[in-house]
PDB file of C-alpha atoms and ligand atoms in Angstrom:
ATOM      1  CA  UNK K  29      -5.028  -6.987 -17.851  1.00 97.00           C
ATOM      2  CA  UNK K  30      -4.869  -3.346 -18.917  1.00 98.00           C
ATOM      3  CA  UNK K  31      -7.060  -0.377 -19.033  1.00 98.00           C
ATOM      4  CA  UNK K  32      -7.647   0.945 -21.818  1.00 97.00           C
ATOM      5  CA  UNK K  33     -10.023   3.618 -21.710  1.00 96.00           C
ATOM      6  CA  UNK K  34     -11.549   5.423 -17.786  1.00 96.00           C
ATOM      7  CA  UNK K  35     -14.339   3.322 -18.544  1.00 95.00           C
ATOM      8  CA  UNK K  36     -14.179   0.013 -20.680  1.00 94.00           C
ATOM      9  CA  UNK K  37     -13.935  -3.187 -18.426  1.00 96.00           C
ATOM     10  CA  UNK K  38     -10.106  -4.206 -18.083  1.00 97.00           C
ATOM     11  CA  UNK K  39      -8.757  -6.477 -21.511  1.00 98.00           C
ATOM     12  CA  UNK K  40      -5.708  -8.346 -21.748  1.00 98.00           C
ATOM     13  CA  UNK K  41      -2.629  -6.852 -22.970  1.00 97.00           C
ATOM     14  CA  UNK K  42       0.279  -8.437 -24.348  1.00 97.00           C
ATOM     15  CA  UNK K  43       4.015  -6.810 -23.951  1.00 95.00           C
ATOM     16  CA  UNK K  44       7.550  -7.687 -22.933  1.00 95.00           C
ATOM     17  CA  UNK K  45       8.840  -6.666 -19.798  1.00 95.00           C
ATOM     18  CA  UNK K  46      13.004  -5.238 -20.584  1.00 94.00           C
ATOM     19  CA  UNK K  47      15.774  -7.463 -20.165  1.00 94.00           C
ATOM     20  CA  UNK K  48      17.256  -8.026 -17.096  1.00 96.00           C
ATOM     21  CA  UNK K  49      19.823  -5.562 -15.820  1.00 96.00           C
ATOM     22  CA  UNK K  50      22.312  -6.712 -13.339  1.00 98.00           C
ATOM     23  CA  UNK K  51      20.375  -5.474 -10.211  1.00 97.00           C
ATOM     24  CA  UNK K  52      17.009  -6.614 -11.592  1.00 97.00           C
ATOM     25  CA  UNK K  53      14.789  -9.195 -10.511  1.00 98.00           C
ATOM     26  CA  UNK K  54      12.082 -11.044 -12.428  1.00 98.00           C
ATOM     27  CA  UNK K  55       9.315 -12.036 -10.678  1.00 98.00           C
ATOM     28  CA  UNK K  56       6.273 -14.409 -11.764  1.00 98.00           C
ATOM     29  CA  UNK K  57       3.430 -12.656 -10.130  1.00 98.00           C
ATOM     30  CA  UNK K  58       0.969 -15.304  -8.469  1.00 98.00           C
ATOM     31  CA  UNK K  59      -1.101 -12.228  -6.436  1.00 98.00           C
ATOM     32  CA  UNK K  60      -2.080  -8.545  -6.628  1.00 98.00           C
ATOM     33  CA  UNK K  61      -4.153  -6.999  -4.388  1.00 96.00           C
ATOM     34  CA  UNK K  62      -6.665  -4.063  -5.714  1.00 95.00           C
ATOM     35  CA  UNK K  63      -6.586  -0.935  -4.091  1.00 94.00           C
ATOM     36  CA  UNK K  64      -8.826   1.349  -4.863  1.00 92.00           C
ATOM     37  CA  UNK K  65      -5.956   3.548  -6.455  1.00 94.00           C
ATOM     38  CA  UNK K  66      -5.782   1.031  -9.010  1.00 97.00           C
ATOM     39  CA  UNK K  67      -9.251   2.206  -9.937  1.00 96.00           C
ATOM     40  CA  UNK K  68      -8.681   5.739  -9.710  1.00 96.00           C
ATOM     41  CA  UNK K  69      -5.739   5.213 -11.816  1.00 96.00           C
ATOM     42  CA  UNK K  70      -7.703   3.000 -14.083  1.00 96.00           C
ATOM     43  CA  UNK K  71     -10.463   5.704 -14.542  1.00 96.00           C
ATOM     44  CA  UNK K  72      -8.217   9.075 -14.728  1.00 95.00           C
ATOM     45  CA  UNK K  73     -10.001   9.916 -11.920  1.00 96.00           C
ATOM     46  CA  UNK K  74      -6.876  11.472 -10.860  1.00 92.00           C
ATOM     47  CA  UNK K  75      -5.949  12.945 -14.085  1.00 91.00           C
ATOM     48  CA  UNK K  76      -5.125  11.808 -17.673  1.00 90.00           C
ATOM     49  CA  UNK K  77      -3.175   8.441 -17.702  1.00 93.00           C
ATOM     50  CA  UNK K  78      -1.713   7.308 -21.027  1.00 94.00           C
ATOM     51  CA  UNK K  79      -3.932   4.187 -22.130  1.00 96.00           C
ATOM     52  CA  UNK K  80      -3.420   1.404 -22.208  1.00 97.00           C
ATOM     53  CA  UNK K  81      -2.387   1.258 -18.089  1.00 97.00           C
ATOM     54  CA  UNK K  82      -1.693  -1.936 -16.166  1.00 98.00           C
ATOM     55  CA  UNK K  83      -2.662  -0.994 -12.938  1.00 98.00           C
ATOM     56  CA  UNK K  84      -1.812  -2.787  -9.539  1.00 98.00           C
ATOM     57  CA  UNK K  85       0.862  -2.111  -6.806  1.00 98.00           C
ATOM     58  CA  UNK K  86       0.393  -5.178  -4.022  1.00 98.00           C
ATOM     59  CA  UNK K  87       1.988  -7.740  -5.630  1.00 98.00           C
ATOM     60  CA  UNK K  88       3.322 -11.073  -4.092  1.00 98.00           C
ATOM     61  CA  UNK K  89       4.749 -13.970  -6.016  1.00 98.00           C
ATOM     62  CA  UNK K  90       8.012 -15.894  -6.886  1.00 98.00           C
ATOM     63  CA  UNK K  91      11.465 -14.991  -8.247  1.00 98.00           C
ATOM     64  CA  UNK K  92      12.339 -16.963 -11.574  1.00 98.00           C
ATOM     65  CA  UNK K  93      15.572 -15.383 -12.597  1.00 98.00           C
ATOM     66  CA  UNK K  94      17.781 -12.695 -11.195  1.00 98.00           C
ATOM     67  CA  UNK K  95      20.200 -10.445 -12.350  1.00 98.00           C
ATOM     68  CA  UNK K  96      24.441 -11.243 -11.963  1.00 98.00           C
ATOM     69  CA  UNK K  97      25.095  -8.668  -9.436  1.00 98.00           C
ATOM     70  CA  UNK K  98      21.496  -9.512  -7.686  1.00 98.00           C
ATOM     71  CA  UNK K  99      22.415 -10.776  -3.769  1.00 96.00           C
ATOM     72  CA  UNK K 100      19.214 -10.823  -1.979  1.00 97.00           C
ATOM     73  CA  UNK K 101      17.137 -13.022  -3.916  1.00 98.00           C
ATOM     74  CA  UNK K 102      17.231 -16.308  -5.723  1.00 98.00           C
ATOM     75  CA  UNK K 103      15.566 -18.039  -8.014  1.00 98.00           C
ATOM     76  CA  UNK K 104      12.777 -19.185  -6.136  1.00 98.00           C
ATOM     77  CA  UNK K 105      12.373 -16.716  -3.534  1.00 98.00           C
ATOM     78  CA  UNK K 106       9.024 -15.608  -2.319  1.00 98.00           C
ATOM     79  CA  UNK K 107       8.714 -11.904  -2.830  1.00 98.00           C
ATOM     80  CA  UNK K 108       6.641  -8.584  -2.744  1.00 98.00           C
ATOM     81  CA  UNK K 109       6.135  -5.520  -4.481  1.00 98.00           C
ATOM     82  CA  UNK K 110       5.050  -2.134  -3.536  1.00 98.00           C
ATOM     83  CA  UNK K 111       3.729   0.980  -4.772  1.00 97.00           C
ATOM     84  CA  UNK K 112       6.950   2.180  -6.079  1.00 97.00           C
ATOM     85  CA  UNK K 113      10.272   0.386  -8.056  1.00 98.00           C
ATOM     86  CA  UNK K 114      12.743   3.005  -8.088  1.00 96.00           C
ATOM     87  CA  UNK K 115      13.906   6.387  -7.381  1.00 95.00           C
ATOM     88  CA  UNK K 116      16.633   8.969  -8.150  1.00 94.00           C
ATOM     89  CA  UNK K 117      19.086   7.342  -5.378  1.00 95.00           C
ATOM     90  CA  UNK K 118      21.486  10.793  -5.057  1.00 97.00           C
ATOM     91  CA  UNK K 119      19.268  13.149  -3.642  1.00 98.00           C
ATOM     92  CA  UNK K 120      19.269  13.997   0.098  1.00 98.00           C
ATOM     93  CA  UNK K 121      16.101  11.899   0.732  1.00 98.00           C
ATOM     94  CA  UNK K 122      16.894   8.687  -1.161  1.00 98.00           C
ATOM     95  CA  UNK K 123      20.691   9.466   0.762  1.00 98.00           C
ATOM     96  CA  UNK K 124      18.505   8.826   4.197  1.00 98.00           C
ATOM     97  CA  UNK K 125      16.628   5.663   2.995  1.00 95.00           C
ATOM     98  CA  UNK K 126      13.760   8.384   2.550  1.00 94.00           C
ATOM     99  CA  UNK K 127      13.021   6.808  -1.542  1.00 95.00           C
ATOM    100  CA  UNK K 128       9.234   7.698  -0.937  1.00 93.00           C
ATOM    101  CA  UNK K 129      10.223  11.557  -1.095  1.00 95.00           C
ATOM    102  CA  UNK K 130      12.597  11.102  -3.095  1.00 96.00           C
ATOM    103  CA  UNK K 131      13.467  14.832  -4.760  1.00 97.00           C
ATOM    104  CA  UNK K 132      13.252  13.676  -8.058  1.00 94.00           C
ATOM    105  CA  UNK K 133      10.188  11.978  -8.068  1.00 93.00           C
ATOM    106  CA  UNK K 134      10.437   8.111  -7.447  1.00 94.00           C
ATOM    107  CA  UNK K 135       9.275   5.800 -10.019  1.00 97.00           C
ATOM    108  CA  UNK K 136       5.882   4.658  -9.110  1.00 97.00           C
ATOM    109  CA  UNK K 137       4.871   0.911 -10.021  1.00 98.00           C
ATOM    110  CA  UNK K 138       2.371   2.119 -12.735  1.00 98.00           C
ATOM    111  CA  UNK K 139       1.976   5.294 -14.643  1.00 96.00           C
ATOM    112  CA  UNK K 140       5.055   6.573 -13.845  1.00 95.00           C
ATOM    113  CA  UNK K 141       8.118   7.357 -16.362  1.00 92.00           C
ATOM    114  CA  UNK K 142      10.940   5.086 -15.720  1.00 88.00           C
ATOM    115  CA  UNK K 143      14.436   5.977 -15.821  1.00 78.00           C
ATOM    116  CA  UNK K 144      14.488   5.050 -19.446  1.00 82.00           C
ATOM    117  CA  UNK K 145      11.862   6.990 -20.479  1.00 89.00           C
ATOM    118  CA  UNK K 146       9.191   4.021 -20.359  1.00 90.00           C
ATOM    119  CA  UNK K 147       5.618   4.128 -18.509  1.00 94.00           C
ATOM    120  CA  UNK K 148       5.664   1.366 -15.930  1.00 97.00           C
ATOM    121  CA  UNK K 149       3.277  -1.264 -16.419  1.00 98.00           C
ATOM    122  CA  UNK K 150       1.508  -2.761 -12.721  1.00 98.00           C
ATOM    123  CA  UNK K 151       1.018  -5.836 -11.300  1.00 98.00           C
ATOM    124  CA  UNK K 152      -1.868  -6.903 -13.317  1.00 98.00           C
ATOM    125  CA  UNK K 153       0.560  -8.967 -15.181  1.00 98.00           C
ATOM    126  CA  UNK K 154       1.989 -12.037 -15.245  1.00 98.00           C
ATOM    127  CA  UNK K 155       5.581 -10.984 -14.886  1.00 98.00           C
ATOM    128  CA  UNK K 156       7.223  -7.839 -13.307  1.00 98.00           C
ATOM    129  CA  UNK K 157      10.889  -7.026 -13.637  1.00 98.00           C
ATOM    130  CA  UNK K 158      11.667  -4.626 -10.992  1.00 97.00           C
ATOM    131  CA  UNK K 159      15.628  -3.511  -9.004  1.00 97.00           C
ATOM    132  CA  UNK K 160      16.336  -5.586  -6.184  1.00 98.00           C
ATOM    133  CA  UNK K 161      16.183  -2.206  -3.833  1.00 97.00           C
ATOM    134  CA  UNK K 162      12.358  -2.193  -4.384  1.00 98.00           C
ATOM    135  CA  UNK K 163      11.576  -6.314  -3.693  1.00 98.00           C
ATOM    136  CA  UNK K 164      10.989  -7.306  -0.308  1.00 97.00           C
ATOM    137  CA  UNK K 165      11.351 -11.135   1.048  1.00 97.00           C
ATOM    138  CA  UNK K 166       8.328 -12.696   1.896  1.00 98.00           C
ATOM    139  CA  UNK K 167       8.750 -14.996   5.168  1.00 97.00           C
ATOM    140  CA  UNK K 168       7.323 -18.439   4.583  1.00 96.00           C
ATOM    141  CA  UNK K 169       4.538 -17.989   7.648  1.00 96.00           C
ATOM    142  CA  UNK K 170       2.832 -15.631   5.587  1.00 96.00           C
ATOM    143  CA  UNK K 171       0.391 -16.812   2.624  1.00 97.00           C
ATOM    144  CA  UNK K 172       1.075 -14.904  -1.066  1.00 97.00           C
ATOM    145  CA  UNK K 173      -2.125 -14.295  -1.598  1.00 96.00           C
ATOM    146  CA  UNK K 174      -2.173 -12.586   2.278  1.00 94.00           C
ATOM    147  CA  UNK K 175       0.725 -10.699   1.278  1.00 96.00           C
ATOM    148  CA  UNK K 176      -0.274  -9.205  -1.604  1.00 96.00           C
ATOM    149  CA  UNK K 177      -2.826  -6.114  -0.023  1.00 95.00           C
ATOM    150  CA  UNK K 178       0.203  -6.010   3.460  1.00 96.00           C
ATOM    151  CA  UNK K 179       1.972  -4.070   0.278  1.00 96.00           C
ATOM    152  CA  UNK K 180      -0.128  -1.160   0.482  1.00 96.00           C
ATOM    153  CA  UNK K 181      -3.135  -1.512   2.360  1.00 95.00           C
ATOM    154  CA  UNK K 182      -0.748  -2.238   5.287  1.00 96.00           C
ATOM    155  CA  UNK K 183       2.153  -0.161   5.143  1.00 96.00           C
ATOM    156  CA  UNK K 184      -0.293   2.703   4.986  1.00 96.00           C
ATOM    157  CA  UNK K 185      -1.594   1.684   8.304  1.00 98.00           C
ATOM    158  CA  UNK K 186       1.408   0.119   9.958  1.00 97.00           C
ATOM    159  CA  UNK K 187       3.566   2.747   8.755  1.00 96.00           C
ATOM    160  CA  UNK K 188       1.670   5.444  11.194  1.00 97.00           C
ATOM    161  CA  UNK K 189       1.292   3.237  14.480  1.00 98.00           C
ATOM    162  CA  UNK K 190       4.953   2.624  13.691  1.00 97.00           C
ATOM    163  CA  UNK K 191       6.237   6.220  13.746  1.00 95.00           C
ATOM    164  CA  UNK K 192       3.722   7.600  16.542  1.00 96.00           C
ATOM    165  CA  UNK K 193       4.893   4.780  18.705  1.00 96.00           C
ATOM    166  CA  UNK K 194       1.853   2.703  19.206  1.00 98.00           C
ATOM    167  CA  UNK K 195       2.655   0.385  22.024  1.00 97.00           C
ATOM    168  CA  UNK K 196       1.782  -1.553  25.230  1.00 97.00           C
ATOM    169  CA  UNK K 197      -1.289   0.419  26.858  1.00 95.00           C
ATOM    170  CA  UNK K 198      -2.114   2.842  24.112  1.00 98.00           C
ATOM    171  CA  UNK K 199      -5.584   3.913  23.669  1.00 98.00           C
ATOM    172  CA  UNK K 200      -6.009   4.224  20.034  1.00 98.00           C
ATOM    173  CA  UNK K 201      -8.800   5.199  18.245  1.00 98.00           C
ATOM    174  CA  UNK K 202      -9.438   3.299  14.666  1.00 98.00           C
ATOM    175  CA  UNK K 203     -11.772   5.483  12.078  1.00 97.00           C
ATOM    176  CA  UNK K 204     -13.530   3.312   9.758  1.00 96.00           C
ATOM    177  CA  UNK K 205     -13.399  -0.448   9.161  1.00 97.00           C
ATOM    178  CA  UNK K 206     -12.531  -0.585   5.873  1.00 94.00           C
ATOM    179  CA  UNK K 207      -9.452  -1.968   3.385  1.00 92.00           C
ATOM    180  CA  UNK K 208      -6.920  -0.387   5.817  1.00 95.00           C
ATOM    181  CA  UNK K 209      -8.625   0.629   9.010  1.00 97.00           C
ATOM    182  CA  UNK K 210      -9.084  -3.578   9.443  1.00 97.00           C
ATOM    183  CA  UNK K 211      -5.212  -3.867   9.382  1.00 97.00           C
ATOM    184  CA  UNK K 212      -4.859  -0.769  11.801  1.00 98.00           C
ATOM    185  CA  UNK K 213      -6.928  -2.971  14.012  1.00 98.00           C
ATOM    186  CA  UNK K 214      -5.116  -6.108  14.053  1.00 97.00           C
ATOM    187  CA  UNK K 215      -1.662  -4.147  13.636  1.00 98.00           C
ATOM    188  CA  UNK K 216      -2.642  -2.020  16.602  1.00 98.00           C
ATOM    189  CA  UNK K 217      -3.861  -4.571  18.543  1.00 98.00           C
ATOM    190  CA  UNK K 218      -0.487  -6.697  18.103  1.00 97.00           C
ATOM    191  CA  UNK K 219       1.055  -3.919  19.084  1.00 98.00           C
ATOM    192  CA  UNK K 220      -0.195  -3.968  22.470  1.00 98.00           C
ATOM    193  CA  UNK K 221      -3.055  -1.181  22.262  1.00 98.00           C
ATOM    194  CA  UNK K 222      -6.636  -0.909  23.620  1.00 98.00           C
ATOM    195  CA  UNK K 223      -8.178  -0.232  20.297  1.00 98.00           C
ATOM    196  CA  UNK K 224     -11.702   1.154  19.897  1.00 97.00           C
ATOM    197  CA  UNK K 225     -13.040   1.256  16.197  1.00 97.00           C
ATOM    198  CA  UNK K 226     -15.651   3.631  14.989  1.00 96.00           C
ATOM    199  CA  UNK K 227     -17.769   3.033  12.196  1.00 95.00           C
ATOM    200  CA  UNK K 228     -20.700   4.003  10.596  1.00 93.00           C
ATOM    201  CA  UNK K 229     -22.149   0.186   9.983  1.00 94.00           C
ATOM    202  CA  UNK K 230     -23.603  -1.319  12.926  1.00 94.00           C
ATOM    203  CA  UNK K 231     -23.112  -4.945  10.978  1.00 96.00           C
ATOM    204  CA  UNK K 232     -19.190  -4.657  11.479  1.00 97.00           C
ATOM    205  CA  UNK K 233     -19.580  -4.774  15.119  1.00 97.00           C
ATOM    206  CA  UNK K 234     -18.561  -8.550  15.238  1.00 98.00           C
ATOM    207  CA  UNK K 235     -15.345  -8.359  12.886  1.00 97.00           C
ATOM    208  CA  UNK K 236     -14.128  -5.403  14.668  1.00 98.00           C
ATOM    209  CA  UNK K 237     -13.805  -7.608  17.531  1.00 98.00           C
ATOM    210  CA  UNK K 238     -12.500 -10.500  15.444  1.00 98.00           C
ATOM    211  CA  UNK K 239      -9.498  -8.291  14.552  1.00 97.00           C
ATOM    212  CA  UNK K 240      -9.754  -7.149  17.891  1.00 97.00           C
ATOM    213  CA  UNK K 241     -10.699  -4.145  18.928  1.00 98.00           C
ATOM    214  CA  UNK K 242     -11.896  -4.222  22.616  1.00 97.00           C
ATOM    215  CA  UNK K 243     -14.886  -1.319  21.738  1.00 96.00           C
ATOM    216  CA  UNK K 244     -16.519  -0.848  18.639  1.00 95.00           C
ATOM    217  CA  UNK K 245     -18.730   3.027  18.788  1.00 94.00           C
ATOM    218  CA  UNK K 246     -21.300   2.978  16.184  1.00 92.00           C
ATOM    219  CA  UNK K 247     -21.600   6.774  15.241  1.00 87.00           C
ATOM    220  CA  UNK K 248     -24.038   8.064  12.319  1.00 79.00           C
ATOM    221  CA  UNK K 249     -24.586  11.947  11.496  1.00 76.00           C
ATOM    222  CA  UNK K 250     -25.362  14.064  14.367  1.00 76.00           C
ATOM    223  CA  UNK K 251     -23.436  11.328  17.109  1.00 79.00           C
ATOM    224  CA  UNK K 252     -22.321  12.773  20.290  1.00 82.00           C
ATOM    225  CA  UNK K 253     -18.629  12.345  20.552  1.00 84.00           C
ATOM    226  CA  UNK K 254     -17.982  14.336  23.879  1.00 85.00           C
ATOM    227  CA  UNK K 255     -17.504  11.231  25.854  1.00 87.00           C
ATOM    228  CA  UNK K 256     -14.706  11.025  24.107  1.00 91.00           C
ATOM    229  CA  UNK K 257     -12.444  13.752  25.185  1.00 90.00           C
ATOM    230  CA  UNK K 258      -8.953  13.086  25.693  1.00 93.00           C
ATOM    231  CA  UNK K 259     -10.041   9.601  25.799  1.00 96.00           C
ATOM    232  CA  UNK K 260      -7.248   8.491  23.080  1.00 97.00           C
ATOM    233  CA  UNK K 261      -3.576   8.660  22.995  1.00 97.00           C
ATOM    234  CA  UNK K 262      -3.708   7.998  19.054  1.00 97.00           C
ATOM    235  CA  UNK K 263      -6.225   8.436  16.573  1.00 97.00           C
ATOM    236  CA  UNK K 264      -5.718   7.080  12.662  1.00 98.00           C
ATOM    237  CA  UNK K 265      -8.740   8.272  10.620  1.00 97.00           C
ATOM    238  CA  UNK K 266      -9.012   6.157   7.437  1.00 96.00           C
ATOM    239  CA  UNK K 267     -12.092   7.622   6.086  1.00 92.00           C
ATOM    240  CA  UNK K 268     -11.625   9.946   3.388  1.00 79.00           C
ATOM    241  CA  UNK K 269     -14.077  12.482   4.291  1.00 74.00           C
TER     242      UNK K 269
HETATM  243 ZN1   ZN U 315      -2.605   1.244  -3.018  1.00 89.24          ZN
HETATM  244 ZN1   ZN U 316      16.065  10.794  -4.867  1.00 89.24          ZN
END
């Protein structure tokens, strides 16, 4: 399902994904989440695309063939994609396992120029033929279509608690209960942190505490926040304003 204008309703496209290269894996995809990137994308809202665009970068779904130099995956695996299926692989960053700043640009999962020149097409599709590097293994405990928004959504979250080492006893603050301040919750919570969400609608009081945050502070314009000094070791704002 492609784009093919900022604002006509998505219409099927068809196309041929390339022919596997030895590290490549194709993967049938049974999920995509959408992030709201996707619509962004979608809509040029962050600058011209070249139409027609498959958008879509959460993807979760099966293996059914693999490339002959391809060791991590089988027919039949259960795998993920990301936002991103390649990058320059020389430069000091990708030397690190740093891909994501990669110096030369990595190749994003749609709208970006491959290394052969092509656009990549999303997961909006029904296949995706993407490097082994840039395919995670799904474990069995976790449902596909669960997986699928963990691609994104999540990392963007977990990613953060990860490398400001959230842990046992951390007061964290959560800001905003939305696509990705949900997973903060339940990823800071598993973590081992008191988590207190804030948020703007009084009617997510009860899932906040379902993912499990132990307060929920209901704050509109004008809210007096000086009960709050010093009173987190970690704050992850995902409200864009
Ligand atoms: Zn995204
Ligand atoms: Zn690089």
């Amino acid at each position: 399902m492609a784009a093919y204008s900022p604002s006509a309703p998505l219409k099927p496209m068809q196309f041929q994904r390339r022919s596997l290269g030895p590290k490549d894996v194709a993967i049938q995809v049974h999920y995509c989440g959408v992030c709201h990137s996707d619509i962004h994308t979608a809509r040029g809202d962050w600058g011209q695309i070249q139409y027609p665009q498959i958008v879509g970068h959460e993807l979760a779904g099966e293996v059914v063939a693999v490339g002959s130099s391809v060791s991590r995956f089988r027919v039949g695996s259960r795998v993920g994609v990301g936002t991103m299926v390649n990058s320059c692989r020389h430069c000091s960053e990708c030397e690190a396992g740093r891909e994501n700043y990669c110096l030369n640009g990595n190749t994003q999962t749609y709208g970006s120029k491959d290394r052969d020149g092509s656009i990549t097409q999303g997961g909006y599709s029904t296949f995706v033929v993407v490097d082994e590097d840039f395919v995670i293994n799904i474990p069995d405990v976790i449902d596909l279509a669960e997986a699928g928004p963990l691609l994104c959504a999540g990392i963007t979250v977990y990613s953060p608690l990860r490398h400001w080492s959230v842990s046992s006893g951390k007061k964290v603050a959560i800001i905003g209960l939305g696509g990705l301040g949900h997973m903060a919750v339940k990823f800071a919570k598993v973590m081992g942190a008191e988590v207190t969400v804030f948020t703007t609608s009084p009617e997510k009081i009860d899932d906040a505490k379902r993912f499990g945050a132990t307060n929920v502070v209901v704050n509109k314009d004008g809210a007096d926040f000086s009960g709050f000094k010093h009173a987190f070791d970690f704050a992850l704002d995902t409200v864009p304003y």
